[in-house]
Coordinates of C-alpha atoms in Angstrom, one line a residue:
M1 CA -32.3 1.3 -47.3
Q2 CA -33.7 1.2 -43.8
K3 CA -32.8 -2.5 -43.6
T4 CA -29.3 -1.8 -44.7
L5 CA -28.9 0.9 -42.0
L6 CA -30.2 -1.5 -39.3
I7 CA -27.7 -4.1 -40.4
L8 CA -24.8 -1.6 -40.3
L9 CA -25.9 -0.3 -37.0
G10 CA -26.0 -3.9 -35.7
L11 CA -22.5 -4.6 -37.0
L12 CA -21.2 -1.4 -35.3
L13 CA -22.8 -2.4 -32.0
F14 CA -21.4 -5.9 -32.2
S15 CA -18.0 -4.6 -33.0
S16 CA -18.2 -2.2 -30.0
V17 CA -19.2 -5.1 -27.7
Q18 CA -16.4 -7.3 -29.1
S19 CA -13.8 -4.5 -28.7
Q20 CA -14.9 -4.0 -25.0
K21 CA -14.5 -7.8 -24.4
K22 CA -11.0 -7.6 -25.7
I23 CA -9.9 -5.1 -23.1
K24 CA -7.6 -6.9 -20.8
E25 CA -7.8 -6.1 -17.1
T26 CA -5.3 -6.6 -14.3
I27 CA -6.7 -6.7 -10.8
I28 CA -4.5 -5.8 -7.8
A29 CA -6.3 -6.3 -4.4
L30 CA -4.8 -4.9 -1.2
G31 CA -5.4 -4.9 2.5
S32 CA -3.9 -4.7 5.9
C33 CA -4.6 -5.0 9.6
G34 CA -6.0 -8.5 10.1
Q35 CA -6.3 -10.2 13.5
E36 CA -5.1 -13.7 12.9
S37 CA -7.5 -15.1 15.6
K38 CA -10.6 -13.7 13.9
P39 CA -12.6 -14.9 10.9
Q40 CA -11.5 -13.0 7.7
P41 CA -14.4 -12.9 5.3
T42 CA -12.8 -9.9 3.6
L43 CA -10.0 -12.2 2.3
A44 CA -12.6 -14.7 1.1
M45 CA -14.3 -11.9 -0.8
A46 CA -11.0 -10.9 -2.3
A47 CA -10.3 -14.5 -3.4
S48 CA -13.7 -14.6 -5.2
W49 CA -12.5 -11.8 -7.5
K50 CA -9.5 -14.0 -8.6
P51 CA -7.2 -11.0 -8.6
D52 CA -3.9 -11.2 -10.3
F53 CA -2.1 -10.0 -7.1
F54 CA -3.0 -9.4 -3.5
V55 CA -0.7 -7.1 -1.5
F56 CA -0.6 -7.4 2.3
L57 CA 0.5 -4.0 3.5
G58 CA 1.4 -4.9 7.1
D59 CA -0.1 -5.8 10.5
N60 CA -0.8 -9.0 8.7
V61 CA -0.7 -10.6 12.2
Y62 CA -0.7 -8.9 15.6
G63 CA 2.4 -10.4 17.2
D64 CA 3.3 -7.5 19.5
T65 CA 6.0 -9.5 21.2
Y66 CA 9.7 -10.1 21.9
N67 CA 9.1 -13.8 22.0
M68 CA 9.6 -15.4 18.6
D69 CA 7.7 -18.5 19.5
T70 CA 4.7 -16.3 20.1
L71 CA 5.2 -14.6 16.8
Q72 CA 5.5 -17.9 15.0
I73 CA 2.3 -19.1 16.6
K74 CA 0.5 -16.0 15.4
Y75 CA 1.6 -16.6 11.8
Q76 CA 0.5 -20.2 12.1
E77 CA -3.0 -19.0 13.1
L78 CA -3.1 -16.9 9.9
A79 CA -2.0 -19.9 7.9
N80 CA -4.8 -21.9 9.3
Q81 CA -7.5 -19.4 8.4
P82 CA -9.7 -20.9 5.6
A83 CA -10.1 -17.5 3.9
F84 CA -6.3 -17.0 3.8
Q85 CA -5.8 -20.4 2.4
K86 CA -8.5 -19.7 -0.3
L87 CA -6.8 -16.4 -1.2
K88 CA -3.3 -17.9 -1.3
G89 CA -4.6 -20.6 -3.7
S90 CA -6.2 -18.0 -6.0
T91 CA -3.5 -15.4 -6.6
R92 CA 0.1 -14.2 -6.2
L93 CA 0.8 -12.8 -2.7
I94 CA 3.1 -9.8 -2.1
A95 CA 3.8 -8.6 1.4
T96 CA 5.5 -6.1 3.6
W97 CA 5.2 -5.6 7.4
D98 CA 4.2 -2.9 9.8
D99 CA 4.7 -2.6 13.5
H100 CA 2.5 -5.4 14.9
D101 CA 3.9 -8.1 12.6
Y102 CA 7.4 -6.6 12.8
G103 CA 7.4 -6.8 16.5
W104 CA 5.9 -4.1 18.7
N105 CA 3.5 -1.2 18.5
D106 CA 4.9 1.9 16.6
I107 CA 8.5 0.5 17.0
G108 CA 11.3 1.2 14.5
R109 CA 15.0 0.3 14.2
H110 CA 15.6 -0.3 17.9
Y111 CA 13.4 -3.5 18.0
S112 CA 15.9 -6.0 19.3
K113 CA 14.4 -9.0 17.6
K114 CA 14.2 -7.6 14.1
D115 CA 16.5 -10.2 12.5
A116 CA 14.7 -13.1 14.0
S117 CA 11.3 -11.6 13.0
K118 CA 12.6 -11.1 9.5
N119 CA 13.4 -14.8 9.2
I120 CA 9.9 -15.7 10.3
F121 CA 8.4 -13.2 7.9
L122 CA 10.4 -14.4 4.9
N123 CA 9.7 -18.1 5.7
F124 CA 6.0 -17.5 6.1
W125 CA 5.6 -15.6 2.8
E126 CA 7.8 -18.3 1.1
E127 CA 10.4 -15.9 -0.2
P128 CA 12.7 -17.8 -2.6
K129 CA 16.1 -18.5 -1.0
E130 CA 17.9 -16.8 -3.9
S131 CA 16.0 -13.5 -3.1
P132 CA 18.2 -10.6 -2.0
R133 CA 15.7 -10.1 0.9
W134 CA 17.6 -12.8 2.7
T135 CA 21.0 -11.3 2.4
R136 CA 20.5 -7.6 3.1
D137 CA 19.1 -5.7 6.1
G138 CA 15.3 -5.2 6.0
I139 CA 12.6 -6.7 3.8
Y140 CA 12.3 -4.1 1.0
T141 CA 12.2 -5.6 -2.5
S142 CA 10.7 -5.1 -6.0
Y143 CA 8.8 -7.2 -8.5
Y144 CA 8.3 -6.7 -12.2
Y145 CA 5.4 -8.1 -14.3
K146 CA 4.7 -7.6 -18.0
V147 CA 1.1 -7.3 -19.2
E148 CA 0.5 -6.7 -22.9
S149 CA 3.4 -4.4 -23.7
K150 CA 3.3 -2.6 -20.3
I151 CA 5.4 -3.3 -17.2
I152 CA 4.0 -3.2 -13.7
Q153 CA 6.6 -2.6 -11.0
F154 CA 5.9 -3.2 -7.4
I155 CA 8.2 -1.3 -5.1
V156 CA 7.8 -2.8 -1.6
L157 CA 9.2 -0.6 1.1
D158 CA 10.3 -1.4 4.6
T159 CA 9.2 1.4 7.0
R160 CA 10.4 -0.3 10.2
T161 CA 13.9 -1.7 10.1
F162 CA 15.7 1.6 9.6
R163 CA 13.2 4.1 11.0
D164 CA 14.2 6.3 13.9
D165 CA 12.1 6.7 17.0
L166 CA 9.1 8.9 16.8
L167 CA 8.9 12.1 18.8
P168 CA 6.2 11.9 21.5
Y169 CA 3.7 14.7 21.6
P170 CA 4.3 16.5 25.0
D171 CA 1.4 16.4 27.4
S172 CA 2.1 20.1 28.2
L173 CA 1.6 21.1 24.6
P174 CA -2.0 22.2 23.8
V175 CA -3.9 20.3 21.1
K176 CA -4.9 22.8 18.4
R177 CA -7.6 22.6 15.8
P178 CA -8.6 20.6 13.7
F179 CA -7.8 17.9 16.2
F180 CA -10.4 16.6 18.6
Y181 CA -8.3 13.9 20.2
Q182 CA -5.0 13.6 22.0
L183 CA -2.0 13.5 19.6
D184 CA 0.7 10.9 20.0
Y185 CA 3.6 12.3 18.0
L186 CA 5.2 15.4 16.7
P187 CA 6.9 15.7 13.2
H188 CA 10.6 15.5 13.1
S189 CA 12.3 18.8 12.3
S190 CA 15.8 17.3 12.1
K191 CA 16.9 16.1 8.7
D192 CA 19.3 13.6 10.4
S193 CA 16.2 11.5 11.4
T194 CA 15.2 8.9 8.9
L195 CA 12.3 6.7 7.9
L196 CA 13.8 4.5 5.2
G197 CA 17.5 4.7 5.9
D198 CA 20.4 5.5 3.5
Q199 CA 20.7 1.9 2.2
Q200 CA 17.0 1.7 1.3
W201 CA 17.0 5.2 -0.2
R202 CA 20.0 4.3 -2.5
W203 CA 18.1 1.1 -3.6
L204 CA 14.9 3.1 -4.2
E205 CA 16.6 5.6 -6.5
N206 CA 18.0 2.8 -8.6
E207 CA 14.5 1.2 -8.8
L208 CA 12.9 4.4 -9.9
K209 CA 15.4 4.5 -12.8
Q210 CA 14.3 1.1 -14.1
P211 CA 11.9 0.9 -17.1
A212 CA 8.3 0.6 -16.0
D213 CA 4.9 2.0 -16.9
I214 CA 3.0 1.7 -13.6
R215 CA 5.0 1.9 -10.4
I216 CA 3.1 0.8 -7.3
I217 CA 4.9 1.9 -4.2
C218 CA 3.8 -0.3 -1.2
S219 CA 4.2 1.5 2.1
S220 CA 2.8 0.1 5.4
T221 CA 2.1 3.7 6.6
Q222 CA 0.3 6.4 4.8
F223 CA 2.4 8.6 2.4
G224 CA -0.4 10.9 1.2
A225 CA -2.3 11.8 4.4
A226 CA -1.8 15.0 6.2
Y227 CA -0.2 15.2 9.6
N228 CA -2.6 13.8 12.2
G229 CA -0.5 13.1 15.3
Y230 CA -0.4 9.4 14.7
E231 CA 2.0 7.3 12.7
A232 CA 2.6 8.3 9.1
W233 CA 5.2 9.6 6.7
A234 CA 4.0 13.1 7.9
N235 CA 6.1 12.5 11.1
F236 CA 9.2 12.7 8.8
P237 CA 8.3 15.6 6.5
H238 CA 11.8 15.8 5.2
E239 CA 11.6 12.2 4.1
Q240 CA 8.3 13.0 2.3
D241 CA 10.0 15.8 0.5
K242 CA 12.9 13.5 -0.3
M243 CA 10.5 11.0 -2.0
V244 CA 9.0 13.8 -4.1
Q245 CA 12.4 15.1 -5.1
L246 CA 13.6 11.6 -6.0
I247 CA 10.6 11.0 -8.3
Q248 CA 11.3 14.3 -9.9
K249 CA 15.0 13.6 -10.2
T250 CA 14.6 10.2 -11.8
K251 CA 11.7 11.3 -14.0
A252 CA 9.9 8.2 -12.8
S253 CA 6.4 8.2 -14.3
G254 CA 3.4 6.1 -13.3
V255 CA 4.0 6.3 -9.5
L256 CA 1.0 5.3 -7.3
F257 CA 1.2 4.7 -3.6
I258 CA -0.8 2.1 -1.6
S259 CA -0.8 1.9 2.2
G260 CA -2.4 0.6 5.3
D261 CA -2.2 0.9 9.1
V262 CA -5.0 3.3 10.1
H263 CA -8.0 0.9 10.3
Y264 CA -10.1 2.6 7.7
G265 CA -10.0 3.1 3.9
E266 CA -9.5 6.3 1.9
I267 CA -7.8 7.8 -1.1
S268 CA -5.5 10.8 -0.7
K269 CA -4.1 13.1 -3.4
R270 CA -1.1 15.3 -3.1
V271 CA -0.1 17.9 -5.7
Y272 CA 3.4 19.2 -5.9
P273 CA 5.0 21.8 -8.3
G274 CA 6.7 20.2 -11.2
L275 CA 5.2 16.7 -10.6
Y276 CA 2.0 14.9 -11.6
P277 CA -0.5 14.2 -8.7
L278 CA 0.6 11.5 -6.2
Y279 CA -2.3 9.3 -5.1
D280 CA -2.3 7.1 -2.0
V281 CA -4.9 4.3 -1.8
T282 CA -5.2 3.2 1.8
S283 CA -6.8 -0.2 2.6
S284 CA -6.8 -1.0 6.3
G285 CA -9.5 -3.1 7.7
I286 CA -9.2 -6.9 7.0
T287 CA -10.6 -7.3 10.5
S288 CA -9.7 -4.1 12.3
T289 CA -11.8 -0.9 12.6
W290 CA -11.4 2.5 14.3
L291 CA -13.8 4.9 16.0
F292 CA -13.1 7.8 13.7
A293 CA -11.1 9.0 10.8
T294 CA -8.4 11.6 11.5
P295 CA -8.5 15.0 9.7
N296 CA -6.9 14.7 6.2
Q297 CA -7.0 17.7 3.9
Y298 CA -5.7 15.5 1.1
R299 CA -8.5 13.0 1.3
I300 CA -10.5 12.9 -1.9
E301 CA -12.5 9.7 -1.3
G302 CA -13.7 8.0 1.9
P303 CA -13.3 7.4 4.7
I304 CA -14.7 3.8 4.8
M305 CA -15.0 2.7 8.4
D306 CA -16.3 -0.8 7.7
N307 CA -14.1 -3.8 7.1
H308 CA -13.0 -3.7 3.5
I309 CA -10.5 -4.6 0.8
A310 CA -9.3 -2.1 -1.9
R311 CA -8.5 -3.0 -5.4
L312 CA -6.9 -1.4 -8.4
R313 CA -8.4 -2.4 -11.8
I314 CA -6.1 -1.6 -14.6
Q315 CA -7.8 -1.7 -18.0
W316 CA -5.2 -2.0 -20.7
R317 CA -6.5 0.5 -23.3
K318 CA -4.4 2.6 -25.5
D319 CA -4.2 5.0 -22.6
P320 CA -4.6 2.5 -19.7
L321 CA -7.3 3.3 -17.2
I322 CA -6.6 2.8 -13.5
I323 CA -9.8 2.3 -11.4
M324 CA -9.3 2.7 -7.6
E325 CA -12.0 1.0 -5.6
I326 CA -12.7 0.2 -1.9
V327 CA -15.2 -2.6 -1.4
D328 CA -16.7 -3.2 2.0
I329 CA -17.5 -6.5 3.7
H330 CA -21.0 -6.5 2.2
Q331 CA -19.5 -6.3 -1.3
N332 CA -20.6 -2.8 -1.8
V333 CA -18.2 -0.7 -3.9
R334 CA -18.0 2.3 -1.6
V335 CA -15.3 4.2 -3.5
E336 CA -14.6 4.3 -7.2
Y337 CA -12.1 6.8 -8.6
S338 CA -10.5 6.6 -12.0
I339 CA -7.5 8.1 -13.6
S340 CA -5.7 7.5 -16.9
L341 CA -2.1 6.4 -16.9
S342 CA -1.2 9.5 -18.9
D343 CA -2.3 11.5 -15.8
L344 CA 0.8 10.1 -14.0
N345 CA 3.3 11.4 -16.6
F346 CA 5.6 14.4 -16.5
K347 CA 4.2 17.1 -18.8
S348 CA 6.7 18.0 -21.5

């Protein structure tokens, strides 16, 4: 009898191990803010994971120029990086831009070289010639991938081409708590100002209506962070509200934001009435760092001030598990936060 029980127990354990092995996992790595002239061991680290995708979230080079020859040289420096070559050879690359690879620090729609910069961007990232990115303004786009019976949708935003100028923070205005540093910008109060522009908003509404299980919205600047006086969606609070209302209107489930720009890593969580929680995984530190992390009441993990890469590990269970991680340059998993896909659904 005892022997029979031991055999049954062994079979159960074996079955459990086998079932765990059968769980398919999709890995999405992400990063931003890499100086093309510096070694990039974080990209080599990401390549060693053999992720299914790597998303470059902007400031992929630091061009900061109106000279397109200079910008082209910067991209070539990135192309020559051994770590970048290793990563490119190991996974599918997805990219958007931010200010420094778009053209100039904190600039928006008034950058005079944006069309020429766009051509350099699309050529570097080897965008297929039949892609609509070539024929419309801006570089926003979407990708769909089927894993098991589920669909991953990447919604890649362009937060530069259509964005109105930011409002400078007046020197005469006192800096109030909780800020311990000089602020750069005020939030827009006028609803006439825009971050994405009418054309991109119409496209986005249609994308959110498409069938998908996980929708990863790729934004170069942070969506989930609180106002901090620097660049972020919080400078356009009416545009933030518009995004929330659009997700509600379209009943788009499975939305998760990823972002860059700030030179540190963190996870933010925003809770709105009538909507599931909106998470924003920020990965900003391929080579760049910053002296401090700004106040962020919505931060639930981090900040990670070392160079790092973030990754999403999606385990395709009956209710898929989404594991959000930030891994530093020393290969330490500094952040791990898990949710189930069902947590990103509207409650009936």
